[in-house]
mmCIF file of C-alpha atoms in Angstrom:
data_model
loop_
_atom_site.group_PDB
_atom_site.id
_atom_site.type_symbol
_atom_site.label_atom_id
_atom_site.label_comp_id
_atom_site.label_asym_id
_atom_site.label_seq_id
_atom_site.Cartn_x
_atom_site.Cartn_y
_atom_site.Cartn_z
ATOM 1 C CA GLU A 8 48.601 114.698 88.687
ATOM 2 C CA HIS A 9 51.276 113.252 90.443
ATOM 3 C CA PRO A 10 53.768 115.926 91.300
ATOM 4 C CA LEU A 11 57.638 115.841 89.927
ATOM 5 C CA THR A 12 60.308 114.336 91.909
ATOM 6 C CA THR A 13 63.965 115.465 91.459
ATOM 7 C CA GLY A 14 67.075 114.762 93.744
ATOM 8 C CA GLY A 15 66.254 110.536 93.146
ATOM 9 C CA TRP A 16 69.389 109.432 90.631
ATOM 10 C CA VAL A 17 72.168 108.073 92.133
ATOM 11 C CA CYS A 18 76.080 108.086 91.129
ATOM 12 C CA GLN A 19 77.216 104.440 91.924
ATOM 13 C CA CYS A 20 81.405 103.156 91.665
ATOM 14 C CA PRO A 21 81.685 100.111 90.370
ATOM 15 C CA ALA A 22 81.768 97.051 90.534
ATOM 16 C CA GLY A 23 83.825 96.088 94.102
ATOM 17 C CA LEU A 24 84.234 99.710 95.160
ATOM 18 C CA SER A 25 82.340 100.838 97.841
ATOM 19 C CA THR A 26 79.445 103.784 98.444
ATOM 20 C CA GLN A 27 76.742 105.943 95.896
ATOM 21 C CA GLY A 28 75.990 109.099 96.160
ATOM 22 C CA VAL A 29 73.231 110.194 96.170
ATOM 23 C CA ALA A 30 72.348 113.600 93.308
ATOM 24 C CA GLY A 31 75.728 114.149 93.692
ATOM 25 C CA PRO A 32 79.085 112.340 92.570
ATOM 26 C CA ALA A 33 80.364 109.241 94.741
ATOM 27 C CA ALA A 34 83.197 108.610 96.961
ATOM 28 C CA CYS A 35 84.741 106.061 94.855
ATOM 29 C CA GLU A 36 86.690 104.178 97.406
ATOM 30 C CA LEU A 37 88.983 100.741 97.363
ATOM 31 C CA ASN A 38 90.289 99.565 100.915
ATOM 32 C CA GLU A 39 93.154 96.817 99.827
ATOM 33 C CA CYS A 40 92.933 95.438 102.881
ATOM 34 C CA GLU A 41 88.523 94.324 102.989
ATOM 35 C CA GLU A 42 87.516 91.197 101.977
ATOM 36 C CA THR A 43 85.260 92.365 99.345
ATOM 37 C CA CYS A 44 88.231 93.393 97.733
ATOM 38 C CA ALA A 45 87.726 90.962 94.007
ATOM 39 C CA THR A 46 91.182 92.361 92.233
ATOM 40 C CA CYS A 47 93.436 92.133 96.198
ATOM 41 C CA GLU A 48 95.832 90.352 97.593
ATOM 42 C CA ASN A 49 94.169 91.139 101.249
ATOM 43 C CA ASP A 50 94.455 88.070 102.581
ATOM 44 C CA VAL A 51 99.348 87.691 102.315
ATOM 45 C CA CYS A 52 99.101 89.394 106.001
ATOM 46 C CA THR A 53 96.708 87.578 107.547
ATOM 47 C CA ALA A 54 98.132 83.953 106.383
ATOM 48 C CA ALA A 55 101.204 85.238 108.040
ATOM 49 C CA GLU A 56 99.227 86.211 110.757
ATOM 50 C CA GLN A 57 99.696 89.835 110.558
ATOM 51 C CA ASP A 58 97.763 93.692 110.362
ATOM 52 C CA CYS A 59 96.859 94.800 107.042
ATOM 53 C CA LYS A 60 96.887 98.578 106.434
ATOM 54 C CA ASP A 61 95.568 100.927 103.028
ATOM 55 C CA PRO A 62 97.134 104.397 104.129
ATOM 56 C CA ALA A 63 95.176 105.330 100.612
ATOM 57 C CA THR A 64 92.495 104.437 99.814
ATOM 58 C CA GLY A 65 91.380 106.185 96.345
ATOM 59 C CA VAL A 66 90.238 105.028 93.463
ATOM 60 C CA SER A 67 93.967 104.892 91.775
ATOM 61 C CA ALA A 68 96.546 104.278 95.383
ATOM 62 C CA THR A 69 96.584 100.813 94.251
ATOM 63 C CA GLY A 70 99.728 98.153 95.287
ATOM 64 C CA ASP A 71 100.789 100.443 98.442
ATOM 65 C CA TRP A 72 98.972 98.479 101.413
ATOM 66 C CA VAL A 73 101.002 97.662 103.852
ATOM 67 C CA CYS A 74 101.803 94.483 106.402
ATOM 68 C CA ALA A 75 102.486 95.009 109.712
ATOM 69 C CA CYS A 76 103.176 92.368 112.677
ATOM 70 C CA HIS A 77 101.209 92.930 115.715
ATOM 71 C CA ALA A 78 102.278 94.855 119.019
ATOM 72 C CA PRO A 79 105.213 95.326 119.940
ATOM 73 C CA SER A 80 107.180 94.456 116.923
ATOM 74 C CA THR A 81 107.062 97.737 114.769
ATOM 75 C CA ASP A 82 108.017 95.570 111.315
ATOM 76 C CA THR A 83 105.368 96.541 108.342
ATOM 77 C CA ALA A 84 106.436 95.235 104.837
ATOM 78 C CA VAL A 85 104.588 96.521 101.389
ATOM 79 C CA GLY A 86 102.612 95.236 98.952
ATOM 80 C CA ALA A 87 103.358 91.809 100.928
ATOM 81 C CA ALA A 88 103.587 89.461 104.044
ATOM 82 C CA VAL A 89 106.744 90.831 106.648
ATOM 83 C CA ALA A 90 109.751 88.344 105.758
ATOM 84 C CA MET A 91 110.026 88.431 109.718
ATOM 85 C CA CYS A 92 108.377 90.339 112.720
ATOM 86 C CA THR A 93 111.189 90.920 115.056
ATOM 87 C CA TYR A 94 111.316 93.939 118.246
ATOM 88 C CA ASP A 95 114.626 94.499 119.691
ATOM 89 C CA GLU A 96 114.177 94.177 123.071
ATOM 90 C CA CYS A 97 117.421 95.754 124.379
ATOM 91 C CA SER A 98 116.027 98.728 122.359
ATOM 92 C CA ALA A 99 112.158 98.744 123.591
ATOM 93 C CA ALA A 100 113.052 98.123 127.614
ATOM 94 C CA GLY A 101 116.168 101.202 127.307
ATOM 95 C CA GLY A 102 118.831 98.740 127.893
ATOM 96 C CA LYS A 103 118.457 97.540 132.367
ATOM 97 C CA CYS A 104 121.615 95.707 131.995
ATOM 98 C CA PRO A 105 123.633 97.628 135.157
ATOM 99 C CA ALA A 106 126.794 99.550 134.005
ATOM 100 C CA PRO A 107 129.729 97.954 132.305
ATOM 101 C CA GLN A 108 126.747 94.609 130.762
ATOM 102 C CA LEU A 109 125.349 95.207 128.436
ATOM 103 C CA CYS A 110 122.006 94.016 126.850
ATOM 104 C CA LYS A 111 121.880 92.271 124.007
ATOM 105 C CA ASP A 112 118.483 90.131 122.197
ATOM 106 C CA THR A 113 120.127 87.023 121.156
ATOM 107 C CA HIS A 114 115.733 85.981 119.796
ATOM 108 C CA VAL A 115 114.226 89.130 118.591
ATOM 109 C CA GLN A 116 111.963 87.286 117.226
ATOM 110 C CA SER A 117 110.310 85.710 120.748
ATOM 111 C CA TYR A 118 109.673 88.003 123.915
ATOM 112 C CA GLY A 119 110.601 87.821 127.934
ATOM 113 C CA ASN A 120 114.151 86.497 126.840
ATOM 114 C CA TRP A 121 116.697 89.400 126.803
#
């Protein structure tokens, strides 16, 4: 006689969603920034040389992915690439011009030119 085994069943997430649960529910996640997400526009950020971040990976949380510029810029856009990554060196540098001079960054798309 063969002994009866239990607990060998699994819950599987639908195609395109990660993980499965053994003998219980799976924690199905949809990271819209992963290359394996067939229904996502995750290459938008990469094509613009920006980072993709998905703040909520629940199955029902879609369209909330964010493109973020590389540091030191802090510009972001939800569901699209950032039009132009900028960085105001005067704000970041704390305005290193002596009084009564004012700091003005005339090229916020590049660094080291304030």
